[in-house]
Amino acid sequence: MMDRWVAGVLSLAFAGLLPGVVPRAAAQEALFPVSVSVAPRLDFTRDQMALAMAVSDDPDLAAFYGSNGLRPVFQGPEGAARRQAAQAAIAGAPRHGIPAARYRPETLDVGDGLASEVAHARALSRLLRDLTGGVLNPARVDPEIKRQPPRDRVAGLLMRFQQAADPAAVLAGAAPNHPAYLTLQEALAGRADLAVPAGLPRIPEGVWRAGVRDPAVAALRARLASIGMAGQAGDDAVFDAGLTEAVVTYQRAAGLPDDGVAGPRTIAALNGDGATGRDARQRAIIVALERMRWMGAEDLDRRHVWVNIPEFSTTIVEGGTELFRTRSVMGKDTPEMRTPEFSEMMANVVVNPSWNVPRSIAVRDYLPRLQANRHAVSHLDVVDGRGQVLSRDGIDFSAYTAANFPFRLRQKPSDDNALGVVKFIFPNPWNIYLHDTPSKHLFANRVRADSNGCIRIGDPVDLAHALLSRQTDSPAAMFQRARDSGRETWLKLTPAVPVHLVYFTAWPGMDGRVRLFNDIYGRDARIWAALEAEGFGAPSGL
């Protein structure tokens, strides 16, 4: 049956019916066509059949070799340059945070013939899959990651690789070519200088700041001095201005808040402790590189809204430049409320929004209160399936459960509306959006995981103005007219703006320094565990 399936694949290829990945069902159907417009070729040389059989379990390679006439790529006069390019790209995989051992480089020095051809093809196909769409399937790692990485580029890249005068350049351009990706690569390779030599006294736990005199300060100074970040002092145990400057320098280099105070995170990083030491920093960067590869199909040079969940921030970015920034509140760390990761198109700014209470909140939080007192939560209307507001006097709320509650709850536009004065809509199956909030005090917190899943915006009106600025010379006036109407008003964004809800615990700031953020939902830990299962972190790998 395998010979017939391979013949089916090849018949599709030579009939010109193989533009991309070949599903087995399509190949089998080709063996018994209902109607045939092009006579398939079913005679192949022994070498062609051997090559087809050898790559038949890899759809990308089957598509590629089928479309190139089953001609070897890594043999003959031109094969040497392609082998060299493939081997160099594999040797350079650690620059992407991927262990080279994943591609079995030891199998690539096998001379000429079918074994060499297939070994190089398999290794290169896997490398290109990893660089263009990531090593992992994100949804399998965590169902709250709603991304579907691109998985259809490998056959086309292999064809370009075969046809290119400089095959190495094709491979060099396979990974994301975004400034953030390049900065993360540099950070991955360049921070050995932050590793404190073994044997120095540990810094005791505490909070050490300017003006303090303590033996712990001497340990802090010694560790900073060992990596060239603390000069001489009159008294090593005194936290003086020079030490404050040294702590700031270290914090900036390590991606920590640069307040000049040696608190728990700074001390843990200098002590090399697991949660915040250099190894943890490297892991965060490796995970960030993998996340960037999942987004390989996104145009991140285009103007977009970037919501980084662990950073509790929302920004507008274009061409690598940050145009707007505001603090944000993300979902609570509970299964029902964690903010998911996905990308969509923001289509509307809604001024004076009504709040349609999510059903989960309605039955969990409000139905019990209505059962106890039908006039409770009086700021909410009870709405039937036709959108009609109902009188509560005619409803026996005790007759309903969370499973059969037939009504919706809705809050009309008002100054104390749960969504504030504006919300930002990008249609998605999870009913996630950005919005204002009357709970302004939450933005003063350092950790802002406090919503039911949507993203609350610290400066929502300014965000609306920034988004509307491409379609009007007076975005503030456009917004205010809608606000003054007192009615829910939808302002269509022209053009629509991509929105990326992301989760980067390591991310470059506009100054080019990579900053670290807490893994608030434990997602990076799960990704790292999955990468370890793929050979990352092994002694021979990263």
PDB file of C-alpha atoms in Angstrom, residues 272-484:
ATOM      1  CA  GLY A 272      22.089  33.256  41.348  1.00  0.00           C
ATOM      2  CA  ASP A 273      18.907  31.852  42.859  1.00  0.00           C
ATOM      3  CA  GLY A 274      16.754  29.796  40.506  1.00  0.00           C
ATOM      4  CA  ALA A 275      13.695  31.994  40.207  1.00  0.00           C
ATOM      5  CA  THR A 276      15.539  35.161  39.213  1.00  0.00           C
ATOM      6  CA  GLY A 277      19.159  34.220  38.547  1.00  0.00           C
ATOM      7  CA  ARG A 278      20.979  34.222  35.217  1.00  0.00           C
ATOM      8  CA  ASP A 279      19.705  30.754  34.275  1.00  0.00           C
ATOM      9  CA  ALA A 280      16.122  31.913  34.805  1.00  0.00           C
ATOM     10  CA  ARG A 281      16.825  34.988  32.689  1.00  0.00           C
ATOM     11  CA  GLN A 282      18.152  32.791  29.896  1.00  0.00           C
ATOM     12  CA  ARG A 283      15.091  30.555  30.117  1.00  0.00           C
ATOM     13  CA  ALA A 284      12.763  33.565  29.927  1.00  0.00           C
ATOM     14  CA  ILE A 285      14.571  34.775  26.802  1.00  0.00           C
ATOM     15  CA  ILE A 286      14.454  31.316  25.184  1.00  0.00           C
ATOM     16  CA  VAL A 287      10.718  31.122  25.845  1.00  0.00           C
ATOM     17  CA  ALA A 288      10.274  34.645  24.448  1.00  0.00           C
ATOM     18  CA  LEU A 289      12.085  33.635  21.244  1.00  0.00           C
ATOM     19  CA  GLU A 290       9.753  30.645  20.911  1.00  0.00           C
ATOM     20  CA  ARG A 291       6.736  32.893  21.410  1.00  0.00           C
ATOM     21  CA  MET A 292       8.021  35.237  18.699  1.00  0.00           C
ATOM     22  CA  ARG A 293       8.282  32.302  16.283  1.00  0.00           C
ATOM     23  CA  TRP A 294       4.622  31.461  16.984  1.00  0.00           C
ATOM     24  CA  MET A 295       3.826  34.965  15.718  1.00  0.00           C
ATOM     25  CA  GLY A 296       5.938  34.611  12.585  1.00  0.00           C
ATOM     26  CA  ALA A 297       2.971  35.323  10.310  1.00  0.00           C
ATOM     27  CA  GLU A 298       2.141  38.644  12.007  1.00  0.00           C
ATOM     28  CA  ASP A 299       3.328  41.931  10.528  1.00  0.00           C
ATOM     29  CA  LEU A 300       4.731  43.572  13.641  1.00  0.00           C
ATOM     30  CA  ASP A 301       6.051  46.560  11.702  1.00  0.00           C
ATOM     31  CA  ARG A 302       2.470  47.581  10.977  1.00  0.00           C
ATOM     32  CA  ARG A 303       0.737  49.882  13.480  1.00  0.00           C
ATOM     33  CA  HIS A 304      -0.770  47.670  16.178  1.00  0.00           C
ATOM     34  CA  VAL A 305      -1.949  47.495  19.782  1.00  0.00           C
ATOM     35  CA  TRP A 306       0.343  45.367  21.956  1.00  0.00           C
ATOM     36  CA  VAL A 307      -1.024  44.108  25.281  1.00  0.00           C
ATOM     37  CA  ASN A 308       1.726  42.378  27.277  1.00  0.00           C
ATOM     38  CA  ILE A 309      -0.050  40.547  30.066  1.00  0.00           C
ATOM     39  CA  PRO A 310       2.862  40.051  32.538  1.00  0.00           C
ATOM     40  CA  GLU A 311       3.935  43.674  32.057  1.00  0.00           C
ATOM     41  CA  PHE A 312       0.394  44.944  32.797  1.00  0.00           C
ATOM     42  CA  SER A 313       0.762  47.360  29.896  1.00  0.00           C
ATOM     43  CA  THR A 314      -0.960  48.329  26.657  1.00  0.00           C
ATOM     44  CA  THR A 315       0.955  50.139  23.936  1.00  0.00           C
ATOM     45  CA  ILE A 316       0.537  51.290  20.352  1.00  0.00           C
ATOM     46  CA  VAL A 317       3.596  50.381  18.281  1.00  0.00           C
ATOM     47  CA  GLU A 318       4.529  51.085  14.684  1.00  0.00           C
ATOM     48  CA  GLY A 319       7.762  50.250  12.897  1.00  0.00           C
ATOM     49  CA  GLY A 320       9.344  49.240  16.181  1.00  0.00           C
ATOM     50  CA  THR A 321       8.565  52.619  17.771  1.00  0.00           C
ATOM     51  CA  GLU A 322       6.241  52.956  20.735  1.00  0.00           C
ATOM     52  CA  LEU A 323       3.665  55.668  20.059  1.00  0.00           C
ATOM     53  CA  PHE A 324       1.500  55.319  23.183  1.00  0.00           C
ATOM     54  CA  ARG A 325       1.668  53.520  26.535  1.00  0.00           C
ATOM     55  CA  THR A 326      -0.726  53.051  29.432  1.00  0.00           C
ATOM     56  CA  ARG A 327      -0.979  50.873  32.495  1.00  0.00           C
ATOM     57  CA  SER A 328      -3.451  48.023  32.347  1.00  0.00           C
ATOM     58  CA  VAL A 329      -5.234  45.549  34.598  1.00  0.00           C
ATOM     59  CA  MET A 330      -5.312  41.919  33.422  1.00  0.00           C
ATOM     60  CA  GLY A 331      -7.380  38.898  34.399  1.00  0.00           C
ATOM     61  CA  LYS A 332      -7.116  37.293  37.813  1.00  0.00           C
ATOM     62  CA  ASP A 333      -5.047  34.148  38.116  1.00  0.00           C
ATOM     63  CA  THR A 334      -8.008  31.762  38.190  1.00  0.00           C
ATOM     64  CA  PRO A 335      -9.084  29.289  35.485  1.00  0.00           C
ATOM     65  CA  GLU A 336     -12.149  31.336  34.541  1.00  0.00           C
ATOM     66  CA  MET A 337     -10.501  34.761  34.533  1.00  0.00           C
ATOM     67  CA  ARG A 338      -6.976  34.509  33.149  1.00  0.00           C
ATOM     68  CA  THR A 339      -6.591  36.684  30.046  1.00  0.00           C
ATOM     69  CA  PRO A 340      -5.965  34.480  26.986  1.00  0.00           C
ATOM     70  CA  GLU A 341      -3.387  35.087  24.264  1.00  0.00           C
ATOM     71  CA  PHE A 342      -4.466  35.740  20.683  1.00  0.00           C
ATOM     72  CA  SER A 343      -4.416  38.300  17.864  1.00  0.00           C
ATOM     73  CA  GLU A 344      -7.406  39.958  16.231  1.00  0.00           C
ATOM     74  CA  MET A 345      -8.451  43.125  14.429  1.00  0.00           C
ATOM     75  CA  MET A 346      -9.831  46.038  16.454  1.00  0.00           C
ATOM     76  CA  ALA A 347     -12.800  47.308  14.489  1.00  0.00           C
ATOM     77  CA  ASN A 348     -14.636  49.765  16.776  1.00  0.00           C
ATOM     78  CA  VAL A 349     -14.274  52.225  19.632  1.00  0.00           C
ATOM     79  CA  VAL A 350     -17.539  52.207  21.600  1.00  0.00           C
ATOM     80  CA  VAL A 351     -18.289  55.402  23.527  1.00  0.00           C
ATOM     81  CA  ASN A 352     -20.809  55.321  26.411  1.00  0.00           C
ATOM     82  CA  PRO A 353     -20.919  51.507  26.312  1.00  0.00           C
ATOM     83  CA  SER A 354     -23.581  49.328  27.820  1.00  0.00           C
ATOM     84  CA  TRP A 355     -22.255  46.432  29.839  1.00  0.00           C
ATOM     85  CA  ASN A 356     -23.689  43.087  28.848  1.00  0.00           C
ATOM     86  CA  VAL A 357     -22.810  41.023  31.895  1.00  0.00           C
ATOM     87  CA  PRO A 358     -21.049  37.816  30.836  1.00  0.00           C
ATOM     88  CA  ARG A 359     -23.241  34.824  31.562  1.00  0.00           C
ATOM     89  CA  SER A 360     -20.614  33.260  33.818  1.00  0.00           C
ATOM     90  CA  ILE A 361     -20.650  36.367  36.021  1.00  0.00           C
ATOM     91  CA  ALA A 362     -24.440  36.727  35.847  1.00  0.00           C
ATOM     92  CA  VAL A 363     -25.170  33.230  37.156  1.00  0.00           C
ATOM     93  CA  ARG A 364     -22.231  33.058  39.550  1.00  0.00           C
ATOM     94  CA  ASP A 365     -22.357  36.495  41.162  1.00  0.00           C
ATOM     95  CA  TYR A 366     -25.795  37.997  40.510  1.00  0.00           C
ATOM     96  CA  LEU A 367     -28.372  35.204  40.278  1.00  0.00           C
ATOM     97  CA  PRO A 368     -27.987  34.228  43.988  1.00  0.00           C
ATOM     98  CA  ARG A 369     -28.520  37.869  44.958  1.00  0.00           C
ATOM     99  CA  LEU A 370     -31.602  38.138  42.763  1.00  0.00           C
ATOM    100  CA  GLN A 371     -32.973  34.939  44.277  1.00  0.00           C
ATOM    101  CA  ALA A 372     -32.589  36.447  47.737  1.00  0.00           C
ATOM    102  CA  ASN A 373     -34.046  39.818  46.642  1.00  0.00           C
ATOM    103  CA  ARG A 374     -35.473  40.383  43.178  1.00  0.00           C
ATOM    104  CA  HIS A 375     -34.723  44.100  43.460  1.00  0.00           C
ATOM    105  CA  ALA A 376     -31.028  43.578  44.248  1.00  0.00           C
ATOM    106  CA  VAL A 377     -28.363  44.936  41.871  1.00  0.00           C
ATOM    107  CA  SER A 378     -30.860  47.544  40.678  1.00  0.00           C
ATOM    108  CA  HIS A 379     -28.301  49.133  38.329  1.00  0.00           C
ATOM    109  CA  LEU A 380     -28.719  46.120  36.028  1.00  0.00           C
ATOM    110  CA  ASP A 381     -31.602  45.608  33.605  1.00  0.00           C
ATOM    111  CA  VAL A 382     -33.045  42.123  33.127  1.00  0.00           C
ATOM    112  CA  VAL A 383     -33.321  41.511  29.377  1.00  0.00           C
ATOM    113  CA  ASP A 384     -35.090  38.702  27.515  1.00  0.00           C
ATOM    114  CA  GLY A 385     -34.006  36.955  24.331  1.00  0.00           C
ATOM    115  CA  ARG A 386     -35.653  39.624  22.151  1.00  0.00           C
ATOM    116  CA  GLY A 387     -33.721  42.418  23.853  1.00  0.00           C
ATOM    117  CA  GLN A 388     -36.720  43.682  25.837  1.00  0.00           C
ATOM    118  CA  VAL A 389     -36.168  45.014  29.372  1.00  0.00           C
ATOM    119  CA  LEU A 390     -38.404  43.077  31.778  1.00  0.00           C
ATOM    120  CA  SER A 391     -40.065  44.070  35.037  1.00  0.00           C
ATOM    121  CA  ARG A 392     -38.584  42.122  37.914  1.00  0.00           C
ATOM    122  CA  ASP A 393     -41.987  41.905  39.622  1.00  0.00           C
ATOM    123  CA  GLY A 394     -43.084  39.255  37.137  1.00  0.00           C
ATOM    124  CA  ILE A 395     -40.008  37.051  37.513  1.00  0.00           C
ATOM    125  CA  ASP A 396     -39.557  34.257  40.068  1.00  0.00           C
ATOM    126  CA  PHE A 397     -35.781  34.078  40.154  1.00  0.00           C
ATOM    127  CA  SER A 398     -35.884  31.092  42.521  1.00  0.00           C
ATOM    128  CA  ALA A 399     -37.268  29.009  39.647  1.00  0.00           C
ATOM    129  CA  TYR A 400     -33.967  29.196  37.788  1.00  0.00           C
ATOM    130  CA  THR A 401     -30.520  27.711  38.169  1.00  0.00           C
ATOM    131  CA  ALA A 402     -27.202  28.552  36.600  1.00  0.00           C
ATOM    132  CA  ALA A 403     -27.976  25.964  33.913  1.00  0.00           C
ATOM    133  CA  ASN A 404     -31.379  27.280  32.807  1.00  0.00           C
ATOM    134  CA  PHE A 405     -31.325  31.013  33.628  1.00  0.00           C
ATOM    135  CA  PRO A 406     -32.899  32.456  30.435  1.00  0.00           C
ATOM    136  CA  PHE A 407     -32.194  36.181  30.839  1.00  0.00           C
ATOM    137  CA  ARG A 408     -29.339  38.568  30.225  1.00  0.00           C
ATOM    138  CA  LEU A 409     -28.238  41.297  32.612  1.00  0.00           C
ATOM    139  CA  ARG A 410     -27.242  44.650  31.175  1.00  0.00           C
ATOM    140  CA  GLN A 411     -26.008  47.919  32.627  1.00  0.00           C
ATOM    141  CA  LYS A 412     -26.962  51.077  30.742  1.00  0.00           C
ATOM    142  CA  PRO A 413     -24.367  53.759  29.915  1.00  0.00           C
ATOM    143  CA  SER A 414     -23.573  55.805  33.019  1.00  0.00           C
ATOM    144  CA  ASP A 415     -20.682  57.364  34.873  1.00  0.00           C
ATOM    145  CA  ASP A 416     -20.412  54.291  37.111  1.00  0.00           C
ATOM    146  CA  ASN A 417     -20.830  51.728  34.318  1.00  0.00           C
ATOM    147  CA  ALA A 418     -18.485  48.787  34.820  1.00  0.00           C
ATOM    148  CA  LEU A 419     -16.917  49.552  31.425  1.00  0.00           C
ATOM    149  CA  GLY A 420     -16.482  53.248  32.147  1.00  0.00           C
ATOM    150  CA  VAL A 421     -16.861  55.666  29.251  1.00  0.00           C
ATOM    151  CA  VAL A 422     -15.307  53.622  26.420  1.00  0.00           C
ATOM    152  CA  LYS A 423     -14.509  50.101  25.303  1.00  0.00           C
ATOM    153  CA  PHE A 424     -12.468  48.798  22.387  1.00  0.00           C
ATOM    154  CA  ILE A 425     -13.929  45.927  20.361  1.00  0.00           C
ATOM    155  CA  PHE A 426     -12.010  43.244  18.451  1.00  0.00           C
ATOM    156  CA  PRO A 427     -14.495  40.391  17.887  1.00  0.00           C
ATOM    157  CA  ASN A 428     -13.313  37.075  19.294  1.00  0.00           C
ATOM    158  CA  PRO A 429     -14.902  33.868  20.625  1.00  0.00           C
ATOM    159  CA  TRP A 430     -13.800  34.602  24.195  1.00  0.00           C
ATOM    160  CA  ASN A 431     -15.562  37.994  24.470  1.00  0.00           C
ATOM    161  CA  ILE A 432     -12.337  39.710  25.493  1.00  0.00           C
ATOM    162  CA  TYR A 433     -11.972  43.438  24.917  1.00  0.00           C
ATOM    163  CA  LEU A 434     -10.235  46.541  26.295  1.00  0.00           C
ATOM    164  CA  HIS A 435     -12.230  49.003  28.376  1.00  0.00           C
ATOM    165  CA  ASP A 436     -12.278  51.859  30.841  1.00  0.00           C
ATOM    166  CA  THR A 437     -13.156  51.191  34.493  1.00  0.00           C
ATOM    167  CA  PRO A 438     -14.401  53.231  37.461  1.00  0.00           C
ATOM    168  CA  SER A 439     -11.936  51.318  39.680  1.00  0.00           C
ATOM    169  CA  LYS A 440      -9.036  53.693  39.082  1.00  0.00           C
ATOM    170  CA  HIS A 441      -7.221  52.736  42.290  1.00  0.00           C
ATOM    171  CA  LEU A 442      -6.143  49.415  40.767  1.00  0.00           C
ATOM    172  CA  PHE A 443      -3.683  51.145  38.445  1.00  0.00           C
ATOM    173  CA  ALA A 444      -1.532  52.166  41.418  1.00  0.00           C
ATOM    174  CA  ASN A 445      -0.774  48.518  42.198  1.00  0.00           C
ATOM    175  CA  ARG A 446       2.462  46.953  40.994  1.00  0.00           C
ATOM    176  CA  VAL A 447       0.739  43.613  40.296  1.00  0.00           C
ATOM    177  CA  ARG A 448      -2.449  44.294  38.359  1.00  0.00           C
ATOM    178  CA  ALA A 449      -4.110  40.898  37.818  1.00  0.00           C
ATOM    179  CA  ASP A 450      -7.562  41.877  39.020  1.00  0.00           C
ATOM    180  CA  SER A 451     -10.128  41.687  36.201  1.00  0.00           C
ATOM    181  CA  ASN A 452     -12.551  39.018  35.028  1.00  0.00           C
ATOM    182  CA  GLY A 453     -10.427  38.464  31.913  1.00  0.00           C
ATOM    183  CA  CYS A 454     -10.826  41.657  29.892  1.00  0.00           C
ATOM    184  CA  ILE A 455      -8.139  44.348  29.892  1.00  0.00           C
ATOM    185  CA  ARG A 456      -8.844  47.512  31.854  1.00  0.00           C
ATOM    186  CA  ILE A 457      -7.048  50.580  30.511  1.00  0.00           C
ATOM    187  CA  GLY A 458      -5.465  53.241  32.691  1.00  0.00           C
ATOM    188  CA  ASP A 459      -5.792  56.069  30.131  1.00  0.00           C
ATOM    189  CA  PRO A 460      -8.738  54.915  28.000  1.00  0.00           C
ATOM    190  CA  VAL A 461      -9.713  58.287  26.517  1.00  0.00           C
ATOM    191  CA  ASP A 462      -6.125  58.960  25.439  1.00  0.00           C
ATOM    192  CA  LEU A 463      -6.017  55.491  23.876  1.00  0.00           C
ATOM    193  CA  ALA A 464      -9.231  56.268  21.972  1.00  0.00           C
ATOM    194  CA  HIS A 465      -7.762  59.542  20.713  1.00  0.00           C
ATOM    195  CA  ALA A 466      -4.592  57.782  19.559  1.00  0.00           C
ATOM    196  CA  LEU A 467      -6.547  55.104  17.713  1.00  0.00           C
ATOM    197  CA  LEU A 468      -8.868  57.589  16.030  1.00  0.00           C
ATOM    198  CA  SER A 469      -6.043  59.897  14.992  1.00  0.00           C
ATOM    199  CA  ARG A 470      -5.551  58.195  11.614  1.00  0.00           C
ATOM    200  CA  GLN A 471      -9.090  58.955  10.422  1.00  0.00           C
ATOM    201  CA  THR A 472      -9.680  62.495  11.664  1.00  0.00           C
ATOM    202  CA  ASP A 473      -7.701  65.638  12.312  1.00  0.00           C
ATOM    203  CA  SER A 474      -9.632  66.128  15.570  1.00  0.00           C
ATOM    204  CA  PRO A 475      -9.898  62.762  17.354  1.00  0.00           C
ATOM    205  CA  ALA A 476     -10.644  64.456  20.681  1.00  0.00           C
ATOM    206  CA  ALA A 477     -13.581  66.331  19.139  1.00  0.00           C
ATOM    207  CA  MET A 478     -14.918  63.187  17.462  1.00  0.00           C
ATOM    208  CA  PHE A 479     -14.770  61.342  20.756  1.00  0.00           C
ATOM    209  CA  GLN A 480     -16.331  64.180  22.750  1.00  0.00           C
ATOM    210  CA  ARG A 481     -19.279  64.503  20.382  1.00  0.00           C
ATOM    211  CA  ALA A 482     -20.038  60.831  20.912  1.00  0.00           C
ATOM    212  CA  ARG A 483     -19.548  61.217  24.655  1.00  0.00           C
ATOM    213  CA  ASP A 484     -21.872  64.217  24.873  1.00  0.00           C
TER     214      ASP A 484
END
